[in-house]
Short mmCIF file of C-alpha atoms in Angstrom, two decimals:
data_model
loop_
_atom_site.label_atom_id
_atom_site.label_comp_id
_atom_site.label_asym_id
_atom_site.label_seq_id
_atom_site.Cartn_x
_atom_site.Cartn_y
_atom_site.Cartn_z
CA UNK A 1 0.00 0.00 0.00
CA UNK A 2 0.92 3.63 -0.43
CA UNK A 3 0.64 6.08 2.46
CA UNK A 4 0.49 9.73 1.46
CA UNK A 5 2.06 12.39 3.66
CA UNK A 6 1.11 15.98 2.71
CA UNK A 7 3.14 19.08 3.38
CA UNK A 8 1.69 22.03 5.30
CA UNK A 9 1.90 25.78 5.19
CA UNK A 10 1.43 28.17 8.08
CA UNK A 11 -1.18 30.73 7.14
CA UNK A 12 -0.39 32.32 10.51
CA UNK A 13 2.45 31.74 12.94
CA UNK A 14 2.50 33.64 16.21
CA UNK A 15 5.35 32.85 18.58
CA UNK A 16 4.26 33.59 22.14
CA UNK A 17 6.14 33.27 25.43
CA UNK A 18 9.02 30.89 26.14
CA UNK A 19 8.24 28.28 28.81
CA UNK A 20 10.55 27.11 31.59
CA UNK A 21 11.23 23.88 29.65
CA UNK A 22 12.67 25.92 26.77
CA UNK A 23 9.74 25.40 24.39
CA UNK A 24 7.86 28.38 23.00
CA UNK A 25 4.10 28.56 23.01
CA UNK A 26 2.68 29.29 19.60
CA UNK A 27 -0.56 29.91 17.81
CA UNK A 28 -0.81 28.95 14.16
CA UNK A 29 -3.32 28.14 11.46
CA UNK A 30 -1.80 25.25 9.53
CA UNK A 31 -3.20 24.02 6.23
CA UNK A 32 -2.25 20.73 4.51
CA UNK A 33 -1.32 20.99 0.85
CA UNK A 34 -1.23 18.42 -1.94
CA UNK A 35 2.55 18.32 -2.13
CA UNK A 36 3.15 14.84 -0.78
CA UNK A 37 5.76 12.32 0.23
CA UNK A 38 4.86 8.71 -0.50
CA UNK A 39 5.54 5.79 1.83
CA UNK A 40 5.32 2.36 0.20
CA UNK A 41 4.69 -0.49 2.65
CA UNK A 42 4.65 -4.23 1.93
CA UNK A 43 5.06 -7.44 3.95
CA UNK A 44 8.56 -8.85 4.15
CA UNK A 45 10.52 -11.58 5.95
CA UNK A 46 12.32 -8.96 8.03
CA UNK A 47 12.20 -5.23 8.56
CA UNK A 48 13.83 -3.07 5.90
CA UNK A 49 13.74 0.66 5.33
CA UNK A 50 15.05 2.71 2.46
CA UNK A 51 14.65 6.32 1.50
CA UNK A 52 14.96 8.31 -1.70
CA UNK A 53 17.23 10.25 -1.32
CA UNK A 54 19.40 7.81 0.62
CA UNK A 55 21.06 10.60 2.64
CA UNK A 56 17.86 10.87 4.71
CA UNK A 57 17.81 7.23 5.78
CA UNK A 58 19.64 7.62 9.12
CA UNK A 59 17.46 8.35 12.16
CA UNK A 60 14.43 8.86 9.93
CA UNK A 61 11.12 9.82 11.53
CA UNK A 62 9.38 6.97 9.71
CA UNK A 63 11.43 4.43 11.68
CA UNK A 64 10.98 6.38 14.90
CA UNK A 65 7.21 6.49 14.33
CA UNK A 66 7.10 2.73 13.89
CA UNK A 67 8.88 2.37 17.24
CA UNK A 68 6.39 4.81 18.83
CA UNK A 69 3.57 2.61 17.50
CA UNK A 70 5.16 -0.48 19.07
CA UNK A 71 6.13 -1.89 15.66
CA UNK A 72 9.90 -1.51 15.77
CA UNK A 73 11.46 -4.25 13.64
CA UNK A 74 8.08 -5.40 12.24
CA UNK A 75 8.33 -7.66 9.15
CA UNK A 76 7.72 -4.85 6.70
CA UNK A 77 9.64 -3.39 3.78
CA UNK A 78 9.16 0.37 3.75
CA UNK A 79 10.32 2.85 1.14
CA UNK A 80 10.01 6.61 1.68
CA UNK A 81 9.89 8.64 -1.52
CA UNK A 82 10.53 12.28 -0.69
CA UNK A 83 8.90 15.03 -2.71
CA UNK A 84 8.56 17.66 0.03
CA UNK A 85 11.70 19.84 0.28
CA UNK A 86 13.65 19.07 3.45
CA UNK A 87 14.21 21.69 6.14
CA UNK A 88 11.89 24.15 4.41
CA UNK A 89 9.20 24.76 7.04
CA UNK A 90 6.75 22.50 5.18
CA UNK A 91 6.62 19.74 7.81
CA UNK A 92 7.64 16.83 5.59
CA UNK A 93 9.34 14.72 8.27
CA UNK A 94 6.50 15.30 10.74
CA UNK A 95 3.95 14.35 8.10
CA UNK A 96 5.86 11.14 7.30
CA UNK A 97 5.76 10.21 10.99
CA UNK A 98 2.06 11.01 11.24
CA UNK A 99 1.30 8.88 8.17
CA UNK A 100 2.83 5.88 9.92
CA UNK A 101 0.90 6.61 13.13
CA UNK A 102 -2.38 7.01 11.20
CA UNK A 103 -1.80 3.70 9.42
CA UNK A 104 -1.12 2.02 12.78
CA UNK A 105 -4.23 3.57 14.33
CA UNK A 106 -6.36 2.41 11.38
CA UNK A 107 -4.97 -1.13 11.63
CA UNK A 108 -3.37 -0.95 8.20
CA UNK A 109 0.00 -2.18 9.54
CA UNK A 110 -1.38 -5.03 11.63
CA UNK A 111 -2.59 -5.34 15.20
CA UNK A 112 -1.15 -2.74 17.60
CA UNK A 113 -1.79 -2.10 21.25
CA UNK A 114 -3.95 0.88 22.18
CA UNK A 115 -1.88 3.80 23.41
CA UNK A 116 -2.01 7.55 23.87
CA UNK A 117 -1.49 8.48 20.25
CA UNK A 118 -1.39 12.24 20.84
CA UNK A 119 1.42 11.82 23.37
CA UNK A 120 3.25 9.52 20.96
CA UNK A 121 2.84 12.07 18.19
CA UNK A 122 4.02 14.97 20.35
CA UNK A 123 7.14 13.04 21.36
CA UNK A 124 8.07 12.71 17.68
CA UNK A 125 7.77 16.43 16.94
CA UNK A 126 5.64 19.47 17.63
CA UNK A 127 3.96 19.36 14.18
CA UNK A 128 3.07 15.66 14.25
CA UNK A 129 -0.23 16.03 16.21
CA UNK A 130 -1.46 18.48 13.56
CA UNK A 131 -0.90 15.93 10.81
CA UNK A 132 -3.14 13.43 12.60
CA UNK A 133 -6.20 15.68 12.16
CA UNK A 134 -6.80 15.04 8.46
CA UNK A 135 -7.54 18.70 7.73
CA UNK A 136 -6.39 22.21 8.55
CA UNK A 137 -6.25 23.25 12.18
CA UNK A 138 -5.58 25.93 14.73
CA UNK A 139 -2.51 24.71 16.60
CA UNK A 140 -1.67 26.09 20.05
CA UNK A 141 0.48 25.40 23.09
CA UNK A 142 3.66 23.71 21.95
CA UNK A 143 1.79 21.89 19.19
CA UNK A 144 -0.35 19.60 21.34
CA UNK A 145 -3.58 21.65 21.24
CA UNK A 146 -5.14 21.09 17.83
CA UNK A 147 -8.56 22.41 16.79
CA UNK A 148 -9.64 21.01 13.43
CA UNK A 149 -11.10 23.47 10.90
CA UNK A 150 -13.38 21.02 9.07
CA UNK A 151 -13.69 20.95 5.29
CA UNK A 152 -11.22 23.23 3.52
CA UNK A 153 -11.96 25.66 0.69
CA UNK A 154 -10.84 24.75 -2.85
CA UNK A 155 -7.93 27.18 -2.73
CA UNK A 156 -4.59 26.76 -4.48
CA UNK A 157 -1.01 27.71 -3.73
CA UNK A 158 2.22 28.48 -5.48
CA UNK A 159 5.05 27.23 -3.28
CA UNK A 160 8.53 28.52 -3.99
CA UNK A 161 11.29 26.67 -2.13
CA UNK A 162 14.75 28.25 -2.36
CA UNK A 163 17.88 26.12 -2.16
CA UNK A 164 18.57 26.90 1.50
CA UNK A 165 18.10 25.15 4.84
CA UNK A 166 16.91 27.39 7.67
CA UNK A 167 17.79 25.89 11.04
CA UNK A 168 14.82 26.16 13.40
CA UNK A 169 17.09 26.80 16.38
CA UNK A 170 18.75 29.67 14.55
CA UNK A 171 15.34 31.15 13.74
CA UNK A 172 14.31 31.08 17.40
CA UNK A 173 17.63 32.60 18.50
CA UNK A 174 17.16 35.46 16.06
CA UNK A 175 13.62 36.01 17.27
CA UNK A 176 14.72 36.05 20.92
CA UNK A 177 17.47 38.56 20.17
CA UNK A 178 15.08 40.81 18.28
CA UNK A 179 12.57 40.73 21.12
CA UNK A 180 15.18 41.84 23.63
CA UNK A 181 15.36 45.06 21.64
CA UNK A 182 11.66 45.23 20.73
CA UNK A 183 9.36 43.15 22.95
CA UNK A 184 6.47 41.44 21.21
CA UNK A 185 3.08 43.10 21.39
CA UNK A 186 0.71 41.17 23.63
CA UNK A 187 -3.02 40.98 23.04
CA UNK A 188 -5.97 38.86 24.11
CA UNK A 189 -6.42 35.49 22.41
CA UNK A 190 -9.75 36.64 20.98
CA UNK A 191 -7.89 39.39 19.10
CA UNK A 192 -5.37 37.00 17.60
CA UNK A 193 -4.87 37.06 13.81
CA UNK A 194 -4.87 33.26 13.98
CA UNK A 195 -8.43 33.26 15.30
CA UNK A 196 -9.45 35.61 12.50
CA UNK A 197 -7.71 33.39 9.96
CA UNK A 198 -9.41 30.28 11.36
CA UNK A 199 -12.84 31.86 10.98
CA UNK A 200 -11.99 33.10 7.49
CA UNK A 201 -10.95 29.64 6.32
CA UNK A 202 -14.07 28.09 7.82
CA UNK A 203 -16.21 30.67 5.95
CA UNK A 204 -14.13 30.20 2.78
CA UNK A 205 -13.54 33.96 2.89
CA UNK A 206 -10.35 34.23 0.87
CA UNK A 207 -9.85 37.98 1.26
CA UNK A 208 -10.19 37.80 5.05
CA UNK A 209 -7.82 34.82 5.21
CA UNK A 210 -5.11 36.67 3.28
CA UNK A 211 -5.66 39.80 5.37
CA UNK A 212 -5.11 37.77 8.57
CA UNK A 213 -1.96 36.00 7.35
CA UNK A 214 1.15 36.65 9.45
CA UNK A 215 4.43 34.99 10.42
CA UNK A 216 6.59 36.24 13.30
CA UNK A 217 9.72 34.77 11.70
CA UNK A 218 9.30 36.24 8.25
CA UNK A 219 11.06 39.61 8.47
CA UNK A 220 13.98 38.10 10.43
CA UNK A 221 14.50 35.17 8.08
CA UNK A 222 14.09 37.32 4.98
CA UNK A 223 16.81 39.64 6.29
CA UNK A 224 19.19 36.84 7.34
CA UNK A 225 18.87 34.43 4.40
CA UNK A 226 19.31 35.99 0.94
CA UNK A 227 17.76 32.99 -0.92
CA UNK A 228 14.56 33.46 1.11
CA UNK A 229 14.56 37.17 0.29
CA UNK A 230 15.04 36.29 -3.40
CA UNK A 231 12.08 33.87 -3.28
CA UNK A 232 9.76 36.38 -1.65
CA UNK A 233 10.91 39.05 -4.10
CA UNK A 234 10.19 36.72 -7.04
CA UNK A 235 6.65 36.03 -5.82
CA UNK A 236 5.98 39.73 -5.30
CA UNK A 237 7.42 40.60 -8.71
CA UNK A 238 5.03 38.08 -10.27
CA UNK A 239 2.18 39.96 -8.53
CA UNK A 240 1.35 37.34 -5.94
CA UNK A 241 -1.71 38.41 -3.92
CA UNK A 242 0.26 37.78 -0.75
CA UNK A 243 3.74 36.23 -0.48
CA UNK A 244 4.94 34.85 2.82
CA UNK A 245 7.22 32.42 4.63
CA UNK A 246 6.03 29.03 5.88
CA UNK A 247 7.11 28.02 9.38
CA UNK A 248 10.64 29.19 10.08
CA UNK A 249 11.45 28.76 6.37
CA UNK A 250 12.94 28.67 3.94
CA UNK A 251 9.92 27.75 1.77
CA UNK A 252 7.71 30.64 0.69
CA UNK A 253 4.24 30.58 -0.79
CA UNK A 254 1.33 32.56 -2.18
CA UNK A 255 -2.26 31.53 -1.47
CA UNK A 256 -4.60 31.86 -4.45
CA UNK A 257 -8.38 31.62 -4.54
CA UNK A 258 -8.56 29.68 -7.82
CA UNK A 259 -6.41 27.24 -9.77
CA UNK A 260 -6.26 29.58 -12.77
CA UNK A 261 -4.82 32.37 -10.62
CA UNK A 262 -2.19 30.02 -9.20
CA UNK A 263 -1.12 28.80 -12.63
CA UNK A 264 -0.98 32.35 -14.00
CA UNK A 265 1.21 33.35 -11.07
CA UNK A 266 3.49 30.35 -11.55
CA UNK A 267 3.88 31.13 -15.25
CA UNK A 268 4.93 34.69 -14.39
CA UNK A 269 7.56 33.59 -11.86
CA UNK A 270 11.21 34.08 -12.61
CA UNK A 271 12.75 31.32 -10.49
CA UNK A 272 15.79 32.28 -8.42
CA UNK A 273 18.80 30.04 -8.98
CA UNK A 274 18.31 26.63 -7.39
CA UNK A 275 14.71 27.28 -6.33
CA UNK A 276 11.87 24.83 -6.96
CA UNK A 277 8.23 25.76 -7.48
CA UNK A 278 5.04 23.76 -7.00
CA UNK A 279 1.43 24.55 -7.92
CA UNK A 280 -0.88 22.58 -5.65
CA UNK A 281 -4.33 22.78 -4.02
CA UNK A 282 -5.06 22.41 -0.35
CA UNK A 283 -4.98 18.70 0.46
CA UNK A 284 -8.09 16.56 0.22
CA UNK A 285 -8.64 14.72 3.50
CA UNK A 286 -10.06 11.65 1.71
CA UNK A 287 -7.01 11.25 -0.51
CA UNK A 288 -4.72 11.98 2.42
CA UNK A 289 -6.04 9.40 4.87
CA UNK A 290 -6.87 6.38 2.74
CA UNK A 291 -4.13 3.73 2.31
CA UNK A 292 -4.24 2.87 -1.40
CA UNK A 293 -3.37 -0.69 -2.48
CA UNK A 294 -0.66 -0.89 -5.09
#
């Protein structure tokens, strides 16, 4: 069978206070997109895992997710086929892990013991609980509080991924240093742009969703990483309705209301050197969740 693991974009990303354990609280509207990794699974005499590209085989989240599901060393041959750019703020590794957990929960990998799946997901990474929802969500806390949005609008995106890896730790260090000089503005949760974005997506109000879009990392990462600045500049030059960073980067994207607008934007793009572009809709939950027999 083939398990499909979609990427995500952050329509909003608010970084709140830092907790005593070192983790930051956040508030983010995350949306799954139809840019997917594939995980092929078949019975085997003994466990085997391979990844394309091979450089990502060591300590892969797919293998760690199998262990979290109590299936470490199970007689399965698993091949991960990466399509989502790595280290780009698109959540590829977390989505791969969640795809394995979902398959285990659904019984697609055999009989597994019941366990606290949310805790297992959170231990694998802060984005993994989101990918268990099967749709977009408002994500809060340190990633463990996930409020599903329901059915998503038929919106499209142009994703532009520059050839750069943005280290998440570096992004947080830059944010902390900037906030020493200029403390973040605090406001009530009800006034949060993420809450406005959530409501806009639920109403399929494209204009309100774009107006609410924000990312606390964007200005810092754009200033520190020239390839990210080039990608954002390319989207703006092509007249993107709104160009922004996903996660801590370095992938950038523009949200479009219709497929035709996305394809027109993509055709107008002048790709920066080494950058890759993708034109994709928001992910369909049905296609995302169902294991498809090969």
